[in-house]
């Protein structure tokens, strides 16, 4: 039985970052991956998504500017765009494996625990002084008749031919983003939402505004609606619903959420605590078992499941295990966004959480259309800022065609607690751009 300093399960952003860091310490490492090397983000997630988003944003923005200096809006060639996307990303998994193989041993296959120090993979046994679980998440599986006919986000991001009508199940960021992409390319899109709202973790005023804008472009929403059965009808599918009549569609996408990859690990063999939300860890990212840790999306922590967060955890765990760091993990200001059209983005405190706390917080909304930067656009952008009692910015939310980049300006202001005098003394941003307007928002 071969023994290692570290056994790492998974090769997504959290694991990949940790492997690179541990390699600098000349540790013996075994990495086991059951899926695509590199995980979801670079293969079938954020990287290919943002590649497609570039074309989608350009097309939709040109349409928005029709009659404002643009005579004819751009149209998308989905097949050509997908062909170029595949050429760009097809080799990433193999390249990631090659890079990892240079610094540690690598196994392709499923792994599961035998005990607190022993892992079995491909009928071989391995022991690790420390074991790191970084297996990420996968699309949540539907438990209705006909679930075999649904597709997931990975399928959409590799879809060669554009369907005439697409039905999404779910109202999270995956559904909102992919629905935006396909509708912009020419598909008719319907979104089935189980509850009465979308994007529950975002400022709801702006979530409702996004829904309204998407409806204006022909995207249909059915709230408090769930599929109960899916059947095939020739080359189409019939989706039966809990209310209203059945609907016929060409393509069904399950975007109802993601679930942690833990079932095949046999965590009980190592007596690791977990739930349907993921693996339980403390503020040192340690499980209830002393030598076993978990990082990335597989944990049950109530934090955004984002690539930068996963990489931050990897850096923290490296410092803790190899550099003697004893302090618990302290997350910085975290920004998150929805690549729809318009975009939603936020960082820090969500205004919804402090709407009734006027004694400790002040909420103020700014209309971005007043800036010359937005004069050529038909749609106004809105920015909501949360101030604390000391007049520092502690939260921002925005809906606009550039919300994600705009909010990035505010993340260091929140994280570093910068006031107006410090900004004026230390920063001279490019003019005219949003950063130049921040001085008027700081106090």
XYZ file of C-alpha atoms in Angstrom:
443
model
C 0.000 0.000 0.000
C 1.568 3.263 -1.132
C 1.550 6.138 1.371
C 1.431 9.857 0.654
C 1.689 13.084 2.579
C -1.522 14.205 0.897
C -4.342 12.513 -0.997
C -6.530 14.998 -2.846
C -9.901 13.943 -4.229
C -10.826 16.114 -7.214
C -8.953 18.474 -9.540
C -11.255 21.500 -9.745
C -10.111 25.052 -8.939
C -9.759 24.385 -5.186
C -7.777 21.169 -5.642
C -5.704 22.494 -8.548
C -4.638 25.550 -6.563
C -3.750 23.430 -3.540
C -1.748 20.953 -5.640
C 0.373 23.761 -7.092
C 1.061 25.167 -3.641
C 1.903 21.820 -2.028
C 4.235 20.974 -4.892
C 6.453 23.888 -3.861
C 7.007 22.105 -0.534
C 8.085 18.862 -2.246
C 5.291 16.847 -0.659
C 4.247 13.440 -1.920
C 0.773 13.878 -3.403
C -1.801 11.584 -4.960
C -4.659 13.149 -6.907
C -7.744 11.145 -7.869
C -10.257 12.476 -10.395
C -13.478 10.725 -11.441
C -14.490 13.249 -14.111
C -12.900 15.937 -16.247
C -9.542 17.138 -14.989
C -9.868 20.749 -13.936
C -13.461 20.305 -12.805
C -16.550 22.192 -13.889
C -15.279 25.766 -14.250
C -12.696 25.476 -17.058
C -14.430 22.677 -18.934
C -18.207 23.051 -18.737
C -18.755 26.054 -16.474
C -17.558 29.603 -16.024
C -14.817 29.649 -18.672
C -16.845 28.422 -21.689
C -19.822 30.380 -20.374
C -17.951 33.665 -20.415
C -16.639 32.866 -23.880
C -20.209 32.629 -25.170
C -21.282 35.608 -23.090
C -18.927 37.893 -25.001
C -20.833 37.337 -28.234
C -24.234 37.425 -26.515
C -23.550 40.745 -24.784
C -22.300 42.301 -28.024
C -25.400 41.191 -29.930
C -27.882 42.319 -27.274
C -26.141 45.623 -26.646
C -26.162 46.416 -30.357
C -29.886 45.700 -30.409
C -30.411 47.982 -27.425
C -28.559 50.752 -29.249
C -30.639 50.530 -32.416
C -31.920 54.003 -33.117
C -29.235 55.506 -30.892
C -26.448 55.556 -33.452
C -26.588 51.872 -34.439
C -28.590 51.203 -37.607
C -28.700 47.395 -37.544
C -28.277 45.063 -34.597
C -25.849 42.141 -34.751
C -27.200 38.621 -35.207
C -25.630 35.499 -33.758
C -24.451 32.405 -35.600
C -24.802 29.838 -32.819
C -23.240 26.954 -34.732
C -20.146 28.966 -35.628
C -19.840 30.308 -32.094
C -20.110 26.804 -30.650
C -17.568 25.438 -33.109
C -15.022 28.048 -32.037
C -15.838 27.494 -28.365
C -15.172 23.747 -28.683
C -11.901 24.321 -30.489
C -10.778 26.553 -27.649
C -11.780 24.338 -24.722
C -11.581 20.756 -26.044
C -8.004 20.232 -24.872
C -8.246 21.835 -21.455
C -8.972 18.663 -19.461
C -5.995 16.778 -20.944
C -3.715 19.778 -20.513
C -4.763 20.075 -16.876
C -3.997 16.414 -16.296
C -0.552 16.815 -17.864
C 0.198 19.817 -15.672
C -0.878 17.992 -12.515
C 1.055 14.871 -13.490
C 4.282 16.871 -13.462
C 4.068 17.415 -9.706
C 2.135 14.452 -8.290
C 0.754 10.981 -8.938
C -2.548 10.929 -10.779
C -5.381 8.399 -10.995
C -8.492 8.565 -13.184
C -11.354 6.824 -11.434
C -13.761 6.883 -8.522
C -12.405 6.879 -4.998
C -13.986 5.966 -1.693
C -12.912 5.768 1.919
C -11.932 2.513 3.578
C -11.100 4.189 6.880
C -9.836 7.549 8.118
C -6.500 7.247 6.346
C -7.155 4.804 3.518
C -8.657 5.375 0.066
C -9.529 2.774 -2.550
C -9.423 3.676 -6.242
C -9.452 1.288 -9.196
C -9.080 -1.656 -6.769
C -5.881 -0.258 -5.299
C -5.416 1.048 -1.766
C -3.608 4.222 -0.743
C -2.941 5.890 2.568
C -2.614 9.608 3.211
C -1.377 11.465 6.253
C -3.889 14.117 5.269
C -6.833 13.716 2.902
C -8.451 16.683 1.163
C -11.947 16.309 -0.330
C -12.530 18.702 -3.231
C -14.985 16.804 -5.408
C -17.244 19.779 -6.152
C -20.878 19.617 -7.201
C -22.956 18.308 -10.084
C -26.418 19.165 -11.441
C -29.277 18.162 -9.152
C -31.186 15.177 -10.544
C -34.939 15.384 -11.094
C -37.097 12.653 -9.573
C -40.021 12.728 -11.998
C -41.074 10.316 -14.748
C -39.193 11.135 -17.925
C -36.217 12.732 -16.188
C -33.996 10.829 -18.612
C -35.036 13.270 -21.339
C -33.627 16.382 -19.646
C -30.277 18.004 -20.301
C -27.977 19.932 -17.977
C -25.862 23.061 -18.316
C -22.913 21.077 -19.682
C -25.064 19.903 -22.581
C -26.230 23.437 -23.356
C -22.651 24.708 -23.415
C -21.870 22.118 -26.096
C -25.127 22.355 -28.039
C -24.356 22.252 -31.764
C -27.813 22.999 -33.170
C -30.030 25.669 -31.714
C -33.444 24.264 -30.658
C -36.545 26.154 -31.712
C -38.052 26.067 -28.211
C -36.155 25.466 -24.954
C -37.693 24.932 -21.515
C -35.621 25.573 -18.391
C -36.475 24.085 -15.015
C -35.240 26.373 -12.250
C -34.815 30.055 -11.470
C -31.186 30.270 -10.389
C -28.268 31.955 -12.111
C -27.635 29.001 -14.449
C -31.164 29.142 -15.839
C -31.128 32.927 -16.168
C -27.762 33.015 -17.916
C -28.306 30.142 -20.337
C -31.823 31.336 -21.135
C -30.312 34.710 -22.039
C -27.765 33.056 -24.321
C -30.210 30.840 -26.207
C -32.882 33.522 -26.555
C -30.297 35.948 -27.931
C -29.300 33.342 -30.503
C -32.913 32.874 -31.616
C -34.525 30.194 -29.467
C -37.934 30.635 -27.926
C -37.391 30.175 -24.184
C -39.664 29.313 -21.253
C -38.451 29.243 -17.629
C -40.337 27.175 -15.042
C -39.802 28.516 -11.510
C -40.932 26.448 -8.529
C -41.423 29.486 -6.274
C -42.535 33.065 -6.764
C -39.119 34.569 -7.457
C -35.788 34.007 -9.185
C -32.221 34.495 -7.942
C -33.126 34.292 -4.261
C -29.676 35.347 -3.061
C -29.729 38.596 -5.034
C -31.408 41.905 -4.241
C -35.000 41.112 -5.116
C -35.905 44.523 -6.506
C -33.264 44.047 -9.184
C -34.117 40.366 -9.694
C -37.679 41.407 -10.517
C -36.345 44.106 -12.830
C -34.235 41.518 -14.661
C -37.272 39.289 -15.139
C -39.178 42.228 -16.614
C -36.348 42.983 -19.053
C -36.103 39.349 -20.124
C -39.873 39.227 -20.684
C -39.585 42.260 -22.946
C -37.245 40.204 -25.143
C -39.798 37.381 -25.392
C -38.565 35.028 -22.640
C -41.533 33.494 -20.815
C -41.669 32.825 -17.074
C -44.064 30.460 -15.312
C -43.880 30.971 -11.549
C -44.977 28.476 -8.887
C -44.772 25.884 -11.628
C -43.075 22.493 -11.543
C -42.839 19.693 -14.109
C -44.545 16.464 -13.053
C -43.767 14.262 -16.070
C -41.864 14.478 -19.360
C -42.735 12.307 -22.331
C -41.329 12.104 -25.837
C -43.551 12.954 -28.790
C -41.753 12.244 -32.061
C -38.819 14.694 -32.054
C -40.370 16.882 -29.358
C -41.154 16.566 -25.644
C -44.327 17.100 -23.663
C -43.792 18.625 -20.223
C -46.721 18.111 -17.862
C -47.012 20.747 -15.152
C -48.498 20.994 -11.672
C -50.729 23.777 -12.971
C -51.971 24.818 -16.405
C -51.938 22.400 -19.294
C -48.963 20.489 -20.727
C -46.462 22.289 -22.925
C -44.599 21.009 -25.976
C -40.932 21.862 -26.339
C -37.857 20.815 -28.313
C -35.315 20.740 -25.492
C -35.591 20.570 -21.694
C -32.818 21.830 -19.409
C -32.626 20.913 -15.750
C -31.235 23.975 -13.992
C -32.844 23.234 -10.627
C -29.610 23.499 -8.677
C -26.448 21.584 -7.900
C -25.711 18.899 -5.331
C -22.401 17.919 -3.653
C -20.473 14.985 -5.096
C -20.348 12.809 -1.988
C -22.456 9.680 -2.591
C -19.661 7.515 -3.959
C -17.094 8.556 -1.336
C -18.510 6.324 1.436
C -17.898 9.065 3.976
C -19.430 6.949 6.729
C -16.479 4.537 6.483
C -14.290 7.359 7.773
C -17.027 8.622 10.118
C -17.137 12.024 8.377
C -20.111 14.265 9.176
C -22.127 15.476 6.203
C -25.631 16.332 5.021
C -27.434 16.891 1.745
C -25.890 20.390 1.768
C -22.359 18.967 1.697
C -19.505 18.012 4.003
C -19.439 19.793 7.348
C -16.219 21.668 8.116
C -15.143 24.037 10.873
C -13.560 27.459 10.414
C -10.244 25.750 9.674
C -11.851 23.733 6.827
C -11.346 20.580 8.878
C -14.019 17.898 9.073
C -14.845 16.206 12.358
C -11.948 13.829 11.532
C -8.578 15.351 12.444
C -6.655 14.542 9.267
C -9.455 15.046 6.742
C -10.380 18.419 5.221
C -12.838 19.634 2.599
C -12.638 22.677 0.324
C -14.595 24.120 -2.565
C -18.220 23.555 -3.487
C -18.456 20.176 -1.758
C -18.646 21.766 1.704
C -21.871 22.754 3.474
C -20.686 26.288 4.237
C -23.161 29.095 3.651
C -20.952 31.022 1.232
C -21.130 31.553 -2.547
C -19.916 28.552 -4.553
C -17.488 30.473 -6.746
C -14.096 29.708 -8.262
C -12.300 32.583 -6.446
C -13.781 31.391 -3.139
C -12.540 27.844 -3.775
C -9.050 29.108 -4.616
C -9.073 31.317 -1.514
C -9.860 28.258 0.599
C -6.996 26.359 -1.011
C -4.561 29.149 -0.178
C -5.844 29.293 3.388
C -5.561 25.528 3.861
C -2.013 25.525 2.488
C -1.022 28.279 4.907
C -2.688 26.395 7.738
C -1.167 22.987 7.020
C 2.259 24.024 5.768
C 2.955 27.537 7.070
C 1.721 27.325 10.622
C -1.302 29.609 10.274
C -3.525 29.133 13.318
C -6.256 31.726 12.742
C -9.632 30.538 11.410
C -10.528 31.389 7.825
C -11.796 34.936 7.385
C -13.485 35.541 4.052
C -12.912 38.891 2.325
C -15.555 40.923 0.534
C -16.979 38.568 -2.076
C -18.495 39.744 -5.333
C -20.930 37.675 -7.338
C -22.777 38.264 -10.587
C -25.299 36.963 -13.095
C -24.221 37.121 -16.734
C -27.686 37.807 -18.058
C -28.792 40.940 -19.912
C -28.810 43.286 -18.169
C -26.325 41.924 -15.672
C -26.896 41.633 -11.941
C -23.999 41.955 -9.507
C -23.537 42.495 -5.811
C -20.970 42.466 -3.025
C -21.132 42.759 0.739
C -24.472 43.183 2.475
C -27.588 42.492 0.422
C -29.999 45.433 0.843
C -32.857 42.986 1.439
C -31.230 41.838 4.685
C -31.188 45.334 6.237
C -34.290 46.978 4.784
C -35.886 47.183 8.228
C -32.716 48.203 10.089
C -32.719 51.950 9.571
C -30.919 52.541 12.865
C -27.725 50.851 11.715
C -27.813 51.126 7.929
C -28.815 53.578 5.241
C -29.795 52.392 1.761
C -29.521 54.747 -1.190
C -30.207 54.141 -4.870
C -28.388 55.886 -7.731
C -29.628 56.083 -11.308
C -26.632 55.478 -13.563
C -28.293 56.849 -16.687
C -27.544 60.343 -15.424
C -23.911 59.676 -16.323
C -22.758 60.468 -19.857
C -21.314 56.978 -19.887
C -24.841 55.580 -20.294
C -26.372 58.286 -22.486
C -26.416 56.149 -25.625
C -28.365 53.324 -24.026
C -32.137 53.031 -23.830
C -32.149 51.251 -20.481
C -31.139 52.929 -17.255
C -28.777 51.254 -14.829
C -29.521 51.228 -11.108
C -27.043 50.988 -8.247
C -28.048 50.487 -4.617
C -25.499 51.215 -1.903
C -25.696 50.173 1.758
C -23.914 52.474 4.245
C -23.245 51.655 7.893
C -23.551 54.130 10.784
C -19.997 55.375 10.161
C -20.913 56.126 6.516
C -18.692 53.387 5.097
C -19.979 51.392 2.142
C -20.744 47.855 3.319
C -22.856 46.560 0.430
C -23.605 47.266 -3.230
C -26.044 45.838 -5.756
C -26.442 46.834 -9.387
C -28.458 46.060 -12.475
C -27.038 47.383 -15.737
C -25.313 46.228 -18.903
C -21.960 46.568 -17.115
C -22.932 45.660 -13.548
C -20.292 42.976 -13.037
C -17.338 45.192 -13.924
C -18.915 48.112 -12.090
C -19.299 46.184 -8.834
C -15.664 45.083 -9.049
C -14.739 48.738 -8.420
C -16.567 48.590 -5.094
C -15.174 45.322 -3.724
C -11.842 46.844 -2.535
C -13.773 49.822 -1.130
C -15.854 47.439 0.998
C -13.011 45.093 1.888
C -10.516 47.832 2.766
C -13.123 50.243 4.251
C -12.093 53.185 2.117
C -13.749 56.555 2.680
C -13.999 59.549 0.372
C -10.818 61.230 1.646
C -8.751 58.051 1.164
C -10.145 57.558 -2.333
C -9.419 61.154 -3.300
C -5.909 60.982 -1.832
C -4.875 57.634 -3.372
C -6.902 57.114 -6.555
C -7.182 58.908 -9.894
C -9.296 56.612 -12.083
C -9.726 56.722 -15.838
C -12.168 59.421 -16.926
C -14.951 59.278 -18.011
C -15.917 55.885 -16.590
C -17.846 54.536 -13.627
C -14.829 54.645 -11.317
C -14.785 58.413 -11.710
C -18.360 58.552 -10.372
C -17.540 56.590 -7.216
C -16.194 59.649 -5.416
C -19.682 61.087 -5.357
C -21.013 57.886 -3.804
C -18.338 57.630 -1.125
C -18.878 59.575 2.085
